[in-house]
Short mmCIF file of C-alpha atoms and ligand atoms in Angstrom, two decimals:
data_model
loop_
_atom_site.label_atom_id
_atom_site.label_comp_id
_atom_site.label_asym_id
_atom_site.label_seq_id
_atom_site.Cartn_x
_atom_site.Cartn_y
_atom_site.Cartn_z
CA MET A 1 116.17 96.25 147.05
CA THR A 2 112.81 94.53 146.85
CA TYR A 3 110.12 95.85 144.56
CA ASP A 4 106.33 95.47 144.57
CA TYR A 5 106.52 93.89 141.10
CA ASP A 6 109.09 92.15 138.96
CA LEU A 7 107.46 93.81 135.95
CA PHE A 8 105.10 96.73 135.71
CA VAL A 9 103.51 97.31 132.31
CA ILE A 10 102.15 100.72 131.34
CA GLY A 11 99.42 100.23 128.77
CA ALA A 12 97.11 97.23 128.36
CA GLY A 13 96.96 97.09 124.58
CA SER A 14 98.00 94.16 122.42
CA GLY A 15 101.71 94.49 123.25
CA GLY A 16 101.28 95.21 126.96
CA ILE A 17 98.82 92.39 127.64
CA ALA A 18 100.81 89.78 125.69
CA THR A 19 103.99 90.74 127.53
CA ALA A 20 102.36 90.80 130.96
CA ARG A 21 100.91 87.32 130.46
CA ARG A 22 104.12 85.83 129.06
CA ALA A 23 106.18 87.29 131.96
CA ALA A 24 103.62 85.98 134.48
CA GLU A 25 103.89 82.51 132.88
CA TYR A 26 107.56 82.60 133.85
CA GLY A 27 106.58 83.30 137.46
CA ALA A 28 107.13 87.06 137.45
CA ARG A 29 104.94 89.21 139.70
CA VAL A 30 103.29 91.51 137.17
CA GLY A 31 101.15 94.65 137.43
CA ILE A 32 99.62 96.52 134.51
CA ALA A 33 98.01 99.96 134.31
CA GLU A 34 95.44 101.09 131.76
CA SER A 35 93.38 104.26 131.94
CA ASP A 36 91.14 103.31 129.03
CA ARG A 37 89.52 100.05 127.98
CA LEU A 38 91.60 96.88 127.92
CA GLY A 39 92.89 95.82 124.51
CA GLY A 40 94.23 99.15 123.28
CA THR A 41 93.81 100.53 119.78
CA CYS A 42 93.52 97.18 118.02
CA VAL A 43 90.57 95.90 119.99
CA ASN A 44 88.76 99.13 120.80
CA ARG A 45 89.47 101.56 117.98
CA GLY A 46 91.33 99.68 115.30
CA CYS A 47 91.76 96.26 113.73
CA VAL A 48 88.81 94.48 115.37
CA PRO A 49 85.92 96.94 114.92
CA LYS A 50 87.41 97.95 111.57
CA LYS A 51 87.40 94.37 110.28
CA LEU A 52 83.81 93.88 111.47
CA MET A 53 82.83 96.97 109.49
CA VAL A 54 84.76 95.63 106.49
CA PHE A 55 82.57 92.50 106.64
CA ALA A 56 79.45 94.67 106.93
CA SER A 57 80.51 96.69 103.91
CA HIS A 58 80.80 93.63 101.64
CA PHE A 59 77.12 92.62 101.70
CA PRO A 60 75.69 94.97 99.04
CA ALA A 61 78.20 93.67 96.46
CA LEU A 62 77.47 90.05 97.49
CA PHE A 63 73.72 90.60 97.07
CA GLU A 64 74.37 92.00 93.62
CA GLU A 65 76.76 89.23 92.60
CA ALA A 66 74.34 86.53 93.80
CA ARG A 67 72.02 87.48 90.94
CA GLY A 68 74.61 86.27 88.44
CA TYR A 69 74.30 82.86 90.10
CA GLY A 70 70.55 82.76 89.75
CA TRP A 71 69.46 84.27 93.05
CA SER A 72 66.60 86.72 92.95
CA GLU A 73 67.22 90.35 93.75
CA VAL A 74 67.78 91.09 97.43
CA GLN A 75 65.94 94.08 98.84
CA SER A 76 67.91 95.02 101.89
CA SER A 77 68.93 98.14 103.73
CA LEU A 78 71.46 98.91 106.40
CA ASP A 79 70.44 99.75 109.95
CA TRP A 80 73.59 101.77 110.64
CA GLU A 81 72.84 102.26 114.33
CA MET A 82 72.33 98.54 114.79
CA MET A 83 75.62 97.83 113.03
CA ILE A 84 77.49 100.34 115.24
CA THR A 85 75.83 98.90 118.37
CA ARG A 86 76.61 95.30 117.43
CA VAL A 87 80.24 96.12 116.58
CA ASN A 88 80.63 97.82 119.95
CA HIS A 89 79.01 94.89 121.78
CA GLU A 90 81.65 92.63 120.30
CA VAL A 91 84.33 95.03 121.52
CA ASP A 92 82.74 94.89 125.02
CA ARG A 93 82.84 91.10 124.89
CA LEU A 94 86.53 91.15 124.02
CA ASN A 95 87.24 93.63 126.85
CA GLY A 96 85.73 91.08 129.24
CA ILE A 97 87.87 88.29 127.80
CA TYR A 98 91.04 90.37 128.27
CA GLN A 99 90.14 91.05 131.90
CA ARG A 100 89.61 87.31 132.52
CA MET A 101 92.85 86.40 130.74
CA LEU A 102 94.81 88.84 132.91
CA ASP A 103 93.06 87.59 136.06
CA ASN A 104 93.80 83.97 135.12
CA SER A 105 97.44 84.89 134.58
CA LYS A 106 97.48 86.55 138.04
CA VAL A 107 98.43 89.91 136.52
CA GLU A 108 97.21 92.73 138.76
CA VAL A 109 95.26 95.28 136.72
CA PHE A 110 95.09 98.98 137.71
CA ARG A 111 92.41 100.91 135.81
CA THR A 112 94.21 104.22 136.01
CA ARG A 113 96.86 106.38 134.32
CA ALA A 114 100.44 105.60 135.25
CA LYS A 115 103.30 108.05 135.40
CA PHE A 116 106.98 107.63 136.19
CA ILE A 117 108.23 109.18 139.40
CA ASP A 118 111.62 107.63 138.82
CA ALA A 119 112.91 104.65 136.85
CA HIS A 120 111.52 102.15 139.36
CA THR A 121 108.56 104.04 140.83
CA ILE A 122 105.19 104.51 139.16
CA ASP A 123 102.48 106.90 140.28
CA LEU A 124 99.03 105.37 139.89
CA GLY A 125 97.09 108.34 141.25
CA GLU A 126 95.89 106.91 144.55
CA LYS A 127 99.11 105.03 145.22
CA GLN A 128 102.63 104.47 144.08
CA VAL A 129 104.17 101.15 143.19
CA THR A 130 107.72 100.03 142.54
CA ALA A 131 108.95 97.58 139.96
CA ASP A 132 112.25 96.02 139.00
CA LYS A 133 111.51 96.26 135.28
CA VAL A 134 109.01 98.56 133.59
CA LEU A 135 107.57 98.10 130.11
CA ILE A 136 106.19 101.10 128.24
CA ALA A 137 103.46 99.89 125.88
CA VAL A 138 101.33 103.00 125.57
CA GLY A 139 100.68 102.81 121.81
CA GLY A 140 99.88 105.72 119.58
CA LYS A 141 97.08 108.12 118.80
CA PRO A 142 95.82 109.88 115.70
CA TYR A 143 97.79 112.91 114.63
CA LEU A 144 95.79 115.98 113.62
CA PRO A 145 97.39 118.39 111.15
CA HIS A 146 97.48 122.06 112.11
CA ILE A 147 94.87 123.40 109.76
CA LEU A 148 92.10 125.86 110.41
CA GLY A 149 88.93 124.16 111.65
CA ILE A 150 90.55 120.79 112.29
CA GLU A 151 88.24 120.49 115.32
CA HIS A 152 85.43 119.79 112.84
CA ALA A 153 87.16 116.58 111.76
CA ILE A 154 86.86 113.29 113.53
CA THR A 155 89.57 110.65 113.68
CA SER A 156 89.40 106.88 113.37
CA ASP A 157 88.91 106.82 117.18
CA GLU A 158 85.45 108.37 116.84
CA ILE A 159 84.27 106.71 113.67
CA PHE A 160 83.19 103.55 115.46
CA HIS A 161 80.61 105.55 117.42
CA LEU A 162 79.44 107.79 114.62
CA LYS A 163 75.65 108.21 114.55
CA PRO A 164 73.67 108.79 112.43
CA GLN A 165 75.14 107.41 109.21
CA PRO A 166 76.73 110.22 107.20
CA LYS A 167 75.58 110.52 103.60
CA ARG A 168 78.74 112.20 102.35
CA ILE A 169 82.17 112.11 103.95
CA ALA A 170 85.53 113.63 103.13
CA ILE A 171 88.50 111.51 104.13
CA LEU A 172 91.83 113.25 104.51
CA GLY A 173 94.88 111.02 103.96
CA GLY A 174 95.83 108.13 101.73
CA GLY A 175 97.41 105.72 104.22
CA TYR A 176 96.08 102.45 105.65
CA ILE A 177 93.35 104.10 107.72
CA GLY A 178 92.16 106.59 105.10
CA CYS A 179 91.96 103.91 102.40
CA GLU A 180 90.32 101.27 104.57
CA PHE A 181 87.62 103.67 105.77
CA ALA A 182 87.09 105.07 102.30
CA CYS A 183 86.24 101.51 101.17
CA ILE A 184 84.21 100.57 104.25
CA LEU A 185 82.06 103.69 104.06
CA ASN A 186 81.70 103.44 100.30
CA GLY A 187 80.52 99.85 100.69
CA LEU A 188 78.04 100.96 103.35
CA GLY A 189 76.51 103.45 100.94
CA VAL A 190 78.26 106.67 101.95
CA GLU A 191 79.42 109.04 99.21
CA VAL A 192 83.18 109.20 99.78
CA THR A 193 85.70 111.79 98.65
CA GLN A 194 89.25 110.92 99.63
CA VAL A 195 91.81 113.69 99.57
CA ILE A 196 95.50 112.88 99.12
CA ARG A 197 98.45 115.19 98.73
CA GLY A 198 100.43 112.94 96.37
CA ASP A 199 99.28 111.26 93.18
CA ARG A 200 98.79 107.83 94.70
CA ILE A 201 97.54 106.22 97.90
CA LEU A 202 99.55 103.96 100.22
CA ARG A 203 103.05 105.34 99.94
CA GLY A 204 105.64 102.71 100.81
CA PHE A 205 103.75 99.83 99.18
CA ASP A 206 104.76 98.29 95.86
CA ASP A 207 103.83 100.68 93.05
CA ASP A 208 101.77 98.09 91.15
CA ILE A 209 99.76 97.42 94.31
CA ARG A 210 99.15 101.12 94.86
CA THR A 211 97.96 101.62 91.29
CA GLU A 212 95.75 98.52 91.36
CA ILE A 213 94.03 99.38 94.66
CA GLN A 214 93.58 103.01 93.70
CA GLN A 215 91.99 102.08 90.37
CA GLY A 216 89.80 99.49 92.11
CA MET A 217 88.63 102.09 94.63
CA ILE A 218 87.82 104.57 91.85
CA ASN A 219 85.94 101.84 89.95
CA HIS A 220 83.86 101.25 93.07
CA GLY A 221 82.81 104.88 93.10
CA ILE A 222 85.25 106.57 95.49
CA ASN A 223 86.21 110.06 94.39
CA ILE A 224 89.97 110.40 94.97
CA VAL A 225 91.17 114.01 94.82
CA LYS A 226 94.92 113.99 94.21
CA GLY A 227 97.79 116.43 94.57
CA VAL A 228 96.13 118.83 96.98
CA GLN A 229 97.07 120.53 100.24
CA LEU A 230 94.57 120.76 103.06
CA ILE A 231 93.82 124.39 103.83
CA ALA A 232 90.83 124.56 106.15
CA ILE A 233 87.66 122.87 107.32
CA GLU A 234 84.60 125.02 107.88
CA LYS A 235 81.18 124.26 109.28
CA SER A 236 78.44 125.30 106.94
CA ASP A 237 74.69 124.88 106.54
CA GLN A 238 75.34 121.87 104.34
CA GLY A 239 77.72 120.18 106.78
CA VAL A 240 81.43 120.76 106.51
CA THR A 241 83.44 122.26 103.68
CA VAL A 242 87.04 121.22 103.23
CA SER A 243 89.18 123.74 101.32
CA LEU A 244 91.97 122.29 99.26
CA GLY A 245 94.88 124.04 97.62
CA MET A 246 95.73 122.95 94.07
CA GLY A 247 98.67 125.03 92.92
CA ASP A 248 97.31 128.60 92.79
CA THR A 249 93.69 127.57 92.98
CA VAL A 250 91.48 126.54 95.85
CA ASP A 251 88.85 123.88 95.52
CA THR A 252 86.32 122.65 98.05
CA VAL A 253 84.80 119.34 99.04
CA VAL A 254 81.48 119.42 100.87
CA ALA A 255 80.65 116.63 103.28
CA ASP A 256 77.72 115.93 105.55
CA ALA A 257 78.66 116.48 109.11
CA VAL A 258 82.16 115.24 109.33
CA SER A 259 85.43 114.70 107.65
CA LEU A 260 87.73 111.93 108.76
CA ALA A 261 91.33 112.98 109.36
CA ALA A 262 93.57 109.98 108.73
CA VAL A 263 96.94 111.57 108.20
CA GLY A 264 99.03 109.35 110.45
CA ARG A 265 99.52 108.48 114.09
CA LYS A 266 101.96 109.64 116.77
CA PRO A 267 103.40 107.79 119.80
CA ASN A 268 101.33 108.33 122.93
CA THR A 269 104.26 109.26 125.17
CA GLN A 270 103.25 112.66 126.53
CA ASN A 271 102.61 113.12 130.28
CA LEU A 272 104.22 109.81 131.15
CA GLY A 273 106.86 111.39 133.38
CA LEU A 274 109.62 110.14 131.08
CA GLU A 275 111.64 113.21 132.05
CA HIS A 276 112.12 111.59 135.50
CA THR A 277 113.90 108.67 133.85
CA GLY A 278 116.81 108.26 131.47
CA VAL A 279 114.49 107.16 128.63
CA LYS A 280 115.26 108.92 125.36
CA CYS A 281 112.70 109.76 122.66
CA ARG A 282 112.81 111.04 119.10
CA ASP A 283 109.70 112.80 117.78
CA GLY A 284 107.85 111.31 120.73
CA ALA A 285 108.89 107.73 119.92
CA VAL A 286 110.72 105.83 122.66
CA LEU A 287 114.19 104.84 121.46
CA VAL A 288 115.00 101.18 122.07
CA ASP A 289 117.67 98.68 121.08
CA GLU A 290 117.03 95.31 119.44
CA TYR A 291 115.98 93.89 122.84
CA SER A 292 113.39 96.67 123.27
CA GLN A 293 115.56 98.18 126.02
CA THR A 294 115.56 101.97 126.42
CA ALA A 295 118.46 104.18 127.48
CA GLU A 296 117.32 103.55 131.10
CA PRO A 297 118.44 99.93 131.57
CA ASN A 298 115.44 98.66 133.58
CA ILE A 299 112.87 100.26 131.26
CA TYR A 300 111.76 98.65 128.01
CA ALA A 301 109.24 99.67 125.34
CA VAL A 302 107.31 97.83 122.65
CA GLY A 303 104.70 98.56 120.02
CA ASP A 304 103.48 101.76 118.41
CA CYS A 305 105.07 103.99 121.09
CA THR A 306 108.43 103.06 119.56
CA ASN A 307 107.11 103.90 116.07
CA LYS A 308 109.00 101.09 114.36
CA VAL A 309 106.45 98.92 112.56
CA ASN A 310 103.03 99.90 113.85
CA LEU A 311 101.18 96.62 113.62
CA THR A 312 99.51 94.60 116.39
CA PRO A 313 101.37 91.33 115.75
CA VAL A 314 104.68 93.22 115.80
CA ALA A 315 103.93 94.71 119.24
CA ILE A 316 102.95 91.27 120.54
CA ASN A 317 106.08 89.67 119.13
CA GLU A 318 108.35 92.40 120.52
CA GLY A 319 106.74 92.02 123.94
CA ARG A 320 107.03 88.24 124.01
CA ALA A 321 110.67 88.43 122.87
CA PHE A 322 111.32 90.82 125.77
CA ALA A 323 109.56 88.54 128.29
CA ASP A 324 111.38 85.44 126.98
CA THR A 325 114.69 87.29 127.24
CA VAL A 326 114.30 88.95 130.62
CA PHE A 327 112.05 86.51 132.51
CA GLY A 328 112.35 83.26 130.57
CA GLY A 329 116.13 83.07 130.26
CA MET A 330 115.83 82.67 126.47
CA PRO A 331 117.35 85.78 124.91
CA ARG A 332 115.85 86.54 121.52
CA THR A 333 115.08 89.55 119.40
CA MET A 334 112.17 90.35 117.12
CA SER A 335 112.92 89.84 113.45
CA TYR A 336 111.65 92.71 111.32
CA GLU A 337 112.38 90.97 108.02
CA ASN A 338 109.49 89.83 105.87
CA ILE A 339 106.65 91.08 108.06
CA PRO A 340 103.48 90.40 106.09
CA THR A 341 100.78 93.05 106.13
CA ALA A 342 97.37 93.57 104.59
CA VAL A 343 95.24 96.54 103.70
CA PHE A 344 91.56 95.72 104.07
CA THR A 345 90.47 97.92 101.24
CA ASN A 346 88.15 96.85 98.45
CA PRO A 347 89.98 95.41 96.57
CA GLU A 348 91.93 93.89 99.44
CA ALA A 349 95.72 93.83 99.29
CA ALA A 350 98.46 91.98 101.11
CA THR A 351 102.17 91.88 100.85
CA VAL A 352 105.34 90.33 102.25
CA GLY A 353 108.96 91.19 101.60
CA LEU A 354 110.50 93.77 99.31
CA THR A 355 108.68 96.04 96.90
CA GLU A 356 110.02 96.07 93.35
CA THR A 357 111.73 99.41 94.01
CA GLU A 358 113.36 98.13 97.20
CA ALA A 359 114.51 94.97 95.41
CA LYS A 360 115.99 97.06 92.60
CA ASP A 361 117.85 99.23 95.12
CA LYS A 362 119.19 96.13 96.84
CA PHE A 363 119.92 93.80 93.94
CA GLY A 364 120.23 96.06 90.89
CA GLU A 365 119.91 93.85 87.77
CA ASP A 366 120.11 90.67 89.86
CA MET A 367 116.33 90.29 90.10
CA LYS A 368 113.27 89.40 88.08
CA VAL A 369 109.57 90.07 88.41
CA PHE A 370 106.69 87.67 87.75
CA TYR A 371 103.31 89.32 87.34
CA THR A 372 99.78 88.26 86.52
CA ARG A 373 96.44 90.02 86.43
CA PHE A 374 93.21 88.17 85.76
CA ARG A 375 89.49 88.07 86.48
CA PRO A 376 88.92 85.54 89.29
CA MET A 377 86.46 82.76 88.41
CA TYR A 378 83.90 83.97 90.97
CA TYR A 379 83.35 87.17 88.98
CA THR A 380 82.64 85.43 85.67
CA LEU A 381 79.02 84.54 86.49
CA ALA A 382 78.72 87.64 88.65
CA GLU A 383 79.67 89.51 85.48
CA LYS A 384 81.91 91.99 87.20
CA ASP A 385 85.16 93.32 85.87
CA GLU A 386 87.02 92.81 89.16
CA LYS A 387 90.67 91.85 88.82
CA THR A 388 93.21 90.00 90.93
CA MET A 389 96.84 91.00 90.65
CA MET A 390 99.80 88.94 91.81
CA LYS A 391 103.45 89.76 91.76
CA VAL A 392 106.47 87.71 92.79
CA ILE A 393 109.95 89.24 93.00
CA VAL A 394 112.93 86.92 92.82
CA GLN A 395 116.66 87.45 93.26
CA ASN A 396 118.31 85.94 90.17
CA SER A 397 121.54 84.63 91.64
CA THR A 398 119.98 82.84 94.63
CA ASP A 399 116.54 82.17 93.10
CA LYS A 400 115.10 83.36 96.44
CA VAL A 401 111.63 84.84 96.50
CA VAL A 402 112.19 88.24 98.12
CA GLY A 403 108.77 89.86 97.71
CA VAL A 404 105.20 88.74 97.09
CA HIS A 405 102.31 91.13 96.53
CA MET A 406 98.65 90.56 95.85
CA VAL A 407 95.53 92.61 95.26
CA GLY A 408 92.25 90.73 95.15
CA PRO A 409 89.76 88.74 97.21
CA ASN A 410 91.24 86.96 100.25
CA ALA A 411 94.68 88.51 99.67
CA ALA A 412 95.37 88.61 103.44
CA GLU A 413 94.48 84.95 103.92
CA ILE A 414 96.59 83.88 100.94
CA ILE A 415 99.65 86.00 101.70
CA GLN A 416 99.72 84.79 105.32
CA GLY A 417 100.54 81.31 104.01
CA ILE A 418 102.98 82.59 101.38
CA ALA A 419 104.72 84.59 104.11
CA ILE A 420 105.80 81.37 105.82
CA ALA A 421 107.52 80.30 102.61
CA VAL A 422 109.20 83.68 102.15
CA LYS A 423 110.27 83.82 105.81
CA THR A 424 111.85 80.39 105.55
CA GLY A 425 113.80 81.39 102.43
CA ALA A 426 111.80 79.63 99.71
CA THR A 427 113.15 79.82 96.17
CA LYS A 428 111.18 80.28 92.99
CA ALA A 429 111.99 76.64 92.24
CA ASN A 430 110.26 75.71 95.55
CA PHE A 431 107.20 77.71 94.49
CA ASP A 432 107.24 75.96 91.08
CA ALA A 433 107.56 72.52 92.67
CA THR A 434 104.47 73.12 94.80
CA VAL A 435 101.25 71.61 93.48
CA GLY A 436 98.49 74.14 93.07
CA ILE A 437 95.03 73.85 94.60
CA HIS A 438 92.62 73.85 91.69
CA PRO A 439 90.55 75.80 91.04
CA SER A 440 91.75 78.65 93.21
CA ALA A 441 93.24 82.08 92.63
CA ALA A 442 96.15 81.26 94.94
CA GLU A 443 97.40 78.50 92.63
CA GLU A 444 98.61 81.23 90.26
CA PHE A 445 101.44 81.83 92.71
CA VAL A 446 102.88 78.40 91.86
CA THR A 447 102.27 78.54 88.11
CA LEU A 448 104.01 81.79 87.18
CA ARG A 449 106.46 80.81 84.44
CA HIS A 450 107.75 83.85 82.57
CA PRO A 451 109.20 86.94 84.19
CA VAL A 452 107.82 90.22 82.87
CA ARG A 453 110.92 92.17 83.89
P1 NDP B 501 99.83 106.34 107.39
O1 NDP B 501 101.13 106.82 107.91
O2 NDP B 501 99.67 104.98 106.84
O3 NDP B 501 99.30 107.36 106.27
C1 NDP B 501 99.20 108.73 106.50
C2 NDP B 501 98.59 109.39 105.28
O4 NDP B 501 98.33 110.76 105.56
C3 NDP B 501 99.50 109.35 104.06
O5 NDP B 501 98.70 109.18 102.92
C4 NDP B 501 100.12 110.76 104.07
O6 NDP B 501 100.42 111.23 102.79
C5 NDP B 501 98.98 111.59 104.62
N1 NDP B 501 99.42 112.82 105.29
C6 NDP B 501 100.30 112.94 106.30
N2 NDP B 501 100.39 114.22 106.70
C7 NDP B 501 99.54 114.93 105.91
C8 NDP B 501 99.21 116.30 105.80
N3 NDP B 501 99.74 117.21 106.62
N4 NDP B 501 98.31 116.67 104.86
C9 NDP B 501 97.77 115.74 104.04
N5 NDP B 501 98.03 114.43 104.10
C10 NDP B 501 98.92 114.05 105.01
O7 NDP B 501 98.84 106.61 108.60
P2 NDP B 501 97.44 106.00 108.99
O8 NDP B 501 96.90 107.00 109.95
O9 NDP B 501 96.63 105.67 107.79
O10 NDP B 501 97.81 104.65 109.73
C11 NDP B 501 98.71 104.66 110.85
C12 NDP B 501 99.36 103.31 111.04
O11 NDP B 501 98.41 102.41 111.54
C13 NDP B 501 99.87 102.66 109.76
O12 NDP B 501 101.16 103.06 109.47
C14 NDP B 501 99.78 101.20 110.06
O13 NDP B 501 100.99 100.76 110.58
C15 NDP B 501 98.69 101.09 111.11
N6 NDP B 501 97.48 100.48 110.53
C16 NDP B 501 97.54 99.21 110.02
C17 NDP B 501 96.43 98.64 109.45
C18 NDP B 501 96.51 97.26 108.87
O14 NDP B 501 97.47 96.56 109.14
N7 NDP B 501 95.56 96.84 108.02
C19 NDP B 501 95.15 99.34 109.39
C20 NDP B 501 95.19 100.66 109.94
C21 NDP B 501 96.33 101.19 110.49
P3 NDP B 501 101.81 110.92 102.07
O15 NDP B 501 101.73 109.52 101.56
O16 NDP B 501 101.85 111.92 100.98
O17 NDP B 501 102.87 111.12 103.09
#
């Protein structure tokens, strides 16, 4: 049987585009469908505009710190609408680049929703196409909890278009998105109350990191309300009122016009016609094997729609591994070990490898922890009590570094380099034998001598 395409990709986000281009490089005839803007969550509603807003949010502190270095006071104010417009212009520019990249790779782009008719046939609205292999790369979308008045909350999808600037905002959730936006908005001058149901933000991260970031956020003026259940959101004359349950009592948080619901994301697999295929899902996530293959042998899935590790570089890596395997004749799987990740909070944090708790579960007593916490040199003249925290976890018997965690300026940039060492199996002795770059904060990673535990 001949098909219109060797590969048809549903979803032109980070994973879908990378896969389409890699498969086309191998000579495959590739089509891709996208009903929204090219680039998916990362480019349009996630990493890229978020990081630009992180940069924007740092300026007030920089202006303040400059005074410690002899600069005169900076009188500056934020034009919120201009910031939002400029961030979105950059997103437009990237959309254009993606279109050109796909055109240059001879990938045929369909700006429409795609739906399975059967395992090899895709409905594109005005026409149907057939493909030998199909890749599902439809990503995820914000999940909204079932509470009264949730329609008065926005999600991270809408925040990049929010006008005018809110004065007070309530952020629901203590994960990556909730914490990053709490810090961005706080830096941009918004009064932020962040509501979490546990006692600490960023569940799943190393406990020392969680404590350090949370304390840093509180020091910067974010009001974190802990141990509460969301009950309802109501519109009021003052804006919105979020009711929170605390044991037998109910408390309220009043925000300007909006609250940001950041309580997790769900795979975007509804209305895809998956029921016409043999693809199996669990809680909406497409089930795949280590080669990203679904229960329907010609259909594969990568990225957030599989709900494995919901990070852009993971989706890209999964997609390229699939293309190399199926179209490049080089079978390989994605390695999920030692995936570095960062949280662009203020203070920033980054991590690779096992948390202390995970290491303890895995190695028992056969491990040690190196830890340091200090004021980085930059803050001495700036006269700020900002701290950097570093933590290295080592397996005793092999001397292997199994986890590295950092909170402090440039943590993402520093941990990216450290991650190469951890991924390649570096030992603590290798760290110790490395000459530090002086003066830098990062050199502390190669001068840690005495374990604290
Ligand atoms: P997360 O899964 O990271 O966090 C969800 C948060 O919402 C948790 O604090 C959770 O609390 C809380 N929560 C869940 N349900 C409820 C509820 N019913 N009531 C109150 N609180 C609730 O989700 P995010 O939306 O923050 O991020 C989604 C994914 O996006 C991340 O997992 C990450 O992979 C990716 N991402 C990565 C970024 C990066 O790499 N820098 C940046 C942004 C997103 P609890 O801890 O108690 O369960």
